[in-house]
Amino acid sequence: MIKTSIADNIAEVQANIASACDRAGRSPDDVTLVAVSKRQPLDRVIAAVQAGLVHLGENRIDEAEMRRERIMAAGGGYLVWHMLGRVEPRRVRYIPRLFQRFHALDSVRLAERLSDLIVAGDLPPFPVWVEVNITGEASKAGFDAHGWAHSATVFAELRTAIGRISHLRGLDLRGLMTLAPYVADMEQTRPVFAGLRHLRDALTDSLGVPLPDLSMGMTNDYPVAIEEGATTVRVGRAIFGERD
Ligand SMILES: *Cc1c(COP(=O)(O)O)cnc(C)c1O
């Protein structure tokens, strides 16, 4: 794939973001596009950075560590690295070393470890999203939120966990993150995204914690996610093409 086509892809995704915002009466300035570069050839990632993308998303520590320097050197400018994948608590030190945002916080233990590290290093509170599993699919990570609207137990457990995370001094709790199921018709993902927004509203009401940012929407479904309130979309294939 040549450089201009990456730039064209980015322009197309940005136009789709703008029209989704238009339909929802929102401003495109309120939606951050994270280009998901995982398992994409280096030249494509460099082309995207040279085309002006600033936010890059990875889901593996090892891959991010291996390529980061070269991408930074090629980009020349300021990049924001987002970690989207699961991190084992024993590898937590890599989060602030390699990234500026973490979208896949899936346990209180990991949250405490990350917070301790940030506080010990005298660093500014680290921006995090709590990942929740709305659909109950076994393949998906995150805190169990399946059926939360009808289950007092599920909601209470989430409430307790997010309450504890919100008090950690080393973390800047931005909001919630989820993944919709892979379906042919993106319209079918709408209840999942609306569900994340309703869950956020319920947690905010109950805890008094703002949770302003919703990280939701990928190549298959980001326009619907934006209509339902996404503030960060994580788009890989629509920018870079299919992964290896
Ligand atoms: C891979 C991935 C994406 C991007 O997926 P695409 O289908 O390539 O847009 C977004 N979020 C997470 C958590 C991912 O792992």
Short mmCIF file of C-alpha atoms and ligand atoms in Angstrom, two decimals:
data_model
loop_
_atom_site.label_atom_id
_atom_site.label_comp_id
_atom_site.label_asym_id
_atom_site.label_seq_id
_atom_site.Cartn_x
_atom_site.Cartn_y
_atom_site.Cartn_z
CA MET A 1 0.00 0.00 0.00
CA ILE A 2 1.40 3.38 -0.91
CA LYS A 3 1.52 6.46 1.21
CA THR A 4 -1.19 8.43 -0.56
CA SER A 5 -3.71 5.67 -0.03
CA ILE A 6 -3.10 5.76 3.72
CA ALA A 7 -3.67 9.51 3.61
CA ASP A 8 -6.85 8.90 1.58
CA ASN A 9 -8.06 6.33 4.08
CA ILE A 10 -7.48 8.75 6.93
CA ALA A 11 -9.39 11.48 5.09
CA GLU A 12 -12.28 9.08 4.51
CA VAL A 13 -12.41 8.00 8.17
CA GLN A 14 -12.30 11.65 9.25
CA ALA A 15 -15.15 12.47 6.85
CA ASN A 16 -17.20 9.59 8.27
CA ILE A 17 -16.50 10.82 11.79
CA ALA A 18 -17.65 14.31 10.78
CA SER A 19 -20.91 13.05 9.28
CA ALA A 20 -21.66 10.83 12.27
CA CYS A 21 -21.08 13.85 14.52
CA ASP A 22 -23.37 15.88 12.30
CA ARG A 23 -26.17 13.32 12.57
CA ALA A 24 -25.75 13.27 16.36
CA GLY A 25 -25.49 17.05 16.75
CA ARG A 26 -21.96 16.72 18.12
CA SER A 27 -18.68 18.45 17.30
CA PRO A 28 -15.91 16.40 15.61
CA ASP A 29 -13.53 18.14 18.02
CA ASP A 30 -15.06 15.98 20.76
CA VAL A 31 -14.02 12.72 19.09
CA THR A 32 -10.43 11.49 19.17
CA LEU A 33 -9.33 9.14 16.40
CA VAL A 34 -6.86 6.53 17.60
CA ALA A 35 -5.18 4.75 14.68
CA VAL A 36 -4.74 1.13 15.70
CA SER A 37 -1.37 0.13 14.27
CA LYS A 38 -1.08 -3.34 15.81
CA ARG A 39 0.26 -5.98 13.42
CA GLN A 40 0.50 -3.49 10.57
CA PRO A 41 3.68 -3.12 8.49
CA LEU A 42 5.95 -0.37 9.73
CA ASP A 43 5.83 1.60 6.47
CA ARG A 44 2.06 1.95 6.74
CA VAL A 45 2.29 3.18 10.30
CA ILE A 46 4.98 5.67 9.34
CA ALA A 47 2.85 6.86 6.41
CA ALA A 48 -0.05 7.50 8.79
CA VAL A 49 2.13 9.48 11.16
CA GLN A 50 3.56 11.48 8.29
CA ALA A 51 0.01 12.17 7.14
CA GLY A 52 -0.55 13.86 10.48
CA LEU A 53 -2.07 11.25 12.80
CA VAL A 54 -1.04 11.79 16.39
CA HIS A 55 -2.80 9.05 18.36
CA LEU A 56 -1.55 5.48 17.87
CA GLY A 57 -3.05 2.37 19.48
CA GLU A 58 -1.25 -0.90 20.18
CA ASN A 59 -2.44 -4.00 21.97
CA ARG A 60 0.85 -5.74 22.80
CA ILE A 61 3.66 -4.43 24.94
CA ASP A 62 6.37 -6.28 23.03
CA GLU A 63 5.31 -5.03 19.62
CA ALA A 64 4.93 -1.47 20.86
CA GLU A 65 8.34 -1.53 22.50
CA MET A 66 10.02 -2.92 19.42
CA ARG A 67 8.66 -0.34 16.96
CA ARG A 68 8.09 2.75 19.01
CA GLU A 69 11.47 4.41 18.51
CA ARG A 70 11.44 3.98 14.74
CA ILE A 71 7.93 5.36 14.41
CA MET A 72 8.75 8.28 16.67
CA ALA A 73 11.88 9.05 14.64
CA ALA A 74 9.97 8.90 11.35
CA GLY A 75 7.11 11.00 12.67
CA GLY A 76 9.40 13.59 14.13
CA GLY A 77 6.55 15.16 16.03
CA TYR A 78 4.54 14.53 19.09
CA LEU A 79 2.72 11.18 19.30
CA VAL A 80 0.30 9.86 21.91
CA TRP A 81 0.52 6.10 22.45
CA HIS A 82 -2.60 4.27 23.60
CA MET A 83 -2.44 0.79 25.11
CA LEU A 84 -5.61 -1.08 24.15
CA GLY A 85 -4.76 -4.64 25.17
CA ARG A 86 -4.63 -6.65 28.34
CA VAL A 87 -1.64 -6.15 30.62
CA GLU A 88 -0.62 -8.69 33.23
CA PRO A 89 -0.14 -7.01 36.61
CA ARG A 90 3.52 -8.13 36.73
CA ARG A 91 4.21 -6.11 33.55
CA VAL A 92 2.49 -2.95 34.73
CA ARG A 93 5.74 -0.94 34.65
CA TYR A 94 5.63 -1.01 30.85
CA ILE A 95 2.43 1.01 30.74
CA PRO A 96 3.89 4.39 31.77
CA ARG A 97 7.19 3.55 30.10
CA LEU A 98 5.67 3.08 26.63
CA PHE A 99 2.25 4.71 26.65
CA GLN A 100 0.35 7.86 27.59
CA ARG A 101 -3.14 6.31 27.79
CA PHE A 102 -4.47 2.92 28.95
CA HIS A 103 -7.88 1.70 27.72
CA ALA A 104 -7.96 -1.85 29.04
CA LEU A 105 -7.99 -1.57 32.81
CA ASP A 106 -9.67 -4.81 33.85
CA SER A 107 -8.96 -5.31 37.54
CA VAL A 108 -8.68 -3.34 40.76
CA ARG A 109 -5.35 -5.04 41.44
CA LEU A 110 -3.88 -3.75 38.19
CA ALA A 111 -5.30 -0.30 38.91
CA GLU A 112 -3.66 -0.27 42.35
CA ARG A 113 -0.33 -1.38 40.96
CA LEU A 114 -0.37 1.23 38.21
CA SER A 115 -1.38 3.95 40.65
CA ASP A 116 1.40 2.98 43.10
CA LEU A 117 3.94 3.14 40.31
CA ILE A 118 2.78 6.58 39.21
CA VAL A 119 2.72 7.96 42.73
CA ALA A 120 6.17 6.50 43.50
CA GLY A 121 7.56 8.05 40.32
CA ASP A 122 5.99 11.41 41.14
CA LEU A 123 4.30 11.38 37.73
CA PRO A 124 1.02 13.10 36.80
CA PRO A 125 -2.10 10.91 37.23
CA PHE A 126 -2.21 8.40 34.39
CA PRO A 127 -5.27 8.51 32.07
CA VAL A 128 -7.17 5.21 32.13
CA TRP A 129 -10.44 3.70 30.88
CA VAL A 130 -12.10 0.81 32.68
CA GLU A 131 -12.88 -1.94 30.20
CA VAL A 132 -16.30 -3.54 30.60
CA ASN A 133 -17.80 -6.55 28.92
CA ILE A 134 -21.37 -5.57 28.08
CA THR A 135 -22.24 -8.53 25.88
CA GLY A 136 -21.06 -11.31 28.16
CA GLU A 137 -19.06 -12.92 25.33
CA ALA A 138 -16.43 -15.20 26.86
CA SER A 139 -13.86 -14.00 24.34
CA LYS A 140 -14.03 -10.45 25.63
CA ALA A 141 -11.98 -8.96 28.45
CA GLY A 142 -13.06 -6.45 31.06
CA PHE A 143 -15.25 -6.26 34.13
CA ASP A 144 -18.46 -8.20 33.79
CA ALA A 145 -21.27 -5.81 32.92
CA HIS A 146 -23.58 -8.26 31.19
CA GLY A 147 -27.18 -7.62 32.22
CA TRP A 148 -26.14 -4.86 34.66
CA ALA A 149 -29.46 -3.02 34.21
CA HIS A 150 -31.39 -6.02 35.53
CA SER A 151 -28.91 -7.43 38.00
CA ALA A 152 -28.31 -5.63 41.27
CA THR A 153 -25.31 -7.88 41.92
CA VAL A 154 -23.56 -7.12 38.64
CA PHE A 155 -24.12 -3.40 39.10
CA ALA A 156 -23.00 -3.42 42.75
CA GLU A 157 -19.76 -5.20 41.89
CA LEU A 158 -18.98 -2.76 39.12
CA ARG A 159 -19.87 0.15 41.34
CA THR A 160 -17.53 -1.05 44.07
CA ALA A 161 -14.64 -1.64 41.68
CA ILE A 162 -15.01 1.71 39.92
CA GLY A 163 -15.46 3.50 43.22
CA ARG A 164 -12.13 2.08 44.41
CA ILE A 165 -10.36 2.88 41.15
CA SER A 166 -11.70 6.45 41.20
CA HIS A 167 -9.98 7.05 44.54
CA LEU A 168 -6.51 6.01 43.41
CA ARG A 169 -4.28 9.06 43.39
CA GLY A 170 -2.05 7.87 40.57
CA LEU A 171 -4.88 7.44 38.08
CA ASP A 172 -6.91 9.89 36.04
CA LEU A 173 -10.07 7.85 35.45
CA ARG A 174 -11.42 9.07 32.11
CA GLY A 175 -14.31 6.70 31.55
CA LEU A 176 -15.32 3.33 30.17
CA MET A 177 -14.20 1.25 27.21
CA THR A 178 -15.89 -1.64 25.43
CA LEU A 179 -15.83 -3.76 22.27
CA ALA A 180 -18.97 -4.59 20.34
CA PRO A 181 -19.47 -8.03 18.81
CA TYR A 182 -18.34 -8.59 15.27
CA VAL A 183 -21.50 -8.45 13.15
CA ALA A 184 -22.22 -7.89 9.48
CA ASP A 185 -24.63 -5.01 10.03
CA MET A 186 -23.20 -2.26 12.22
CA GLU A 187 -26.68 -1.17 13.25
CA GLN A 188 -26.79 -4.28 15.45
CA THR A 189 -23.99 -2.85 17.61
CA ARG A 190 -26.07 0.16 18.64
CA PRO A 191 -27.55 -1.43 21.81
CA VAL A 192 -24.03 -2.25 23.03
CA PHE A 193 -22.83 1.34 22.61
CA ALA A 194 -26.02 2.84 24.02
CA GLY A 195 -25.65 0.35 26.86
CA LEU A 196 -22.15 1.61 27.67
CA ARG A 197 -23.44 5.17 27.78
CA HIS A 198 -26.35 4.23 30.05
CA LEU A 199 -24.01 2.29 32.31
CA ARG A 200 -21.73 5.31 32.52
CA ASP A 201 -24.69 7.52 33.43
CA ALA A 202 -25.83 5.07 36.10
CA LEU A 203 -22.35 4.82 37.63
CA THR A 204 -21.92 8.58 37.56
CA ASP A 205 -25.27 9.09 39.30
CA SER A 206 -24.54 6.46 41.86
CA LEU A 207 -20.91 7.35 42.64
CA GLY A 208 -20.69 11.02 41.74
CA VAL A 209 -17.70 10.19 39.52
CA PRO A 210 -17.84 11.92 36.10
CA LEU A 211 -16.43 9.27 33.64
CA PRO A 212 -16.62 11.71 30.71
CA ASP A 213 -14.90 9.65 28.02
CA LEU A 214 -16.35 6.65 26.22
CA SER A 215 -13.81 4.63 24.23
CA MET A 216 -15.89 2.62 21.76
CA GLY A 217 -16.11 1.97 18.04
CA MET A 218 -13.73 0.22 15.63
CA THR A 219 -13.53 -0.15 11.83
CA ASN A 220 -16.80 -2.07 11.64
CA ASP A 221 -18.90 0.18 13.78
CA TYR A 222 -17.34 3.57 14.65
CA PRO A 223 -20.10 5.69 13.01
CA VAL A 224 -22.75 4.06 15.23
CA ALA A 225 -20.48 4.38 18.28
CA ILE A 226 -20.15 8.12 17.64
CA GLU A 227 -23.91 8.51 17.27
CA GLU A 228 -24.19 6.84 20.69
CA GLY A 229 -21.63 9.11 22.35
CA ALA A 230 -18.12 7.75 21.73
CA THR A 231 -15.42 10.31 22.52
CA THR A 232 -12.60 8.03 21.37
CA VAL A 233 -12.80 5.66 18.42
CA ARG A 234 -10.10 3.03 17.84
CA VAL A 235 -9.78 2.38 14.11
CA GLY A 236 -7.25 0.02 12.54
CA ARG A 237 -8.20 -1.66 9.27
CA ALA A 238 -10.09 1.27 7.76
CA ILE A 239 -6.84 3.25 7.92
CA PHE A 240 -4.13 0.66 7.34
CA GLY A 241 -5.86 -2.16 5.50
CA GLU A 242 -6.16 -5.78 6.65
CA ARG A 243 -3.68 -7.02 9.25
CA ASP A 244 -1.18 -9.83 8.61
C1 LIG B 1 -7.66 -4.32 17.05
C2 LIG B 1 -8.40 -3.42 17.95
C3 LIG B 1 -9.07 -2.30 17.44
C4 LIG B 1 -9.13 -1.94 15.97
O1 LIG B 1 -9.79 -2.89 15.20
P1 LIG B 1 -10.10 -2.63 13.64
O2 LIG B 1 -11.13 -3.62 13.34
O3 LIG B 1 -8.82 -2.87 12.92
O4 LIG B 1 -10.55 -1.23 13.51
C5 LIG B 1 -9.72 -1.48 18.35
N1 LIG B 1 -9.72 -1.74 19.66
C6 LIG B 1 -9.08 -2.80 20.20
C7 LIG B 1 -9.13 -3.03 21.66
C8 LIG B 1 -8.41 -3.68 19.35
O5 LIG B 1 -7.79 -4.74 19.89
#
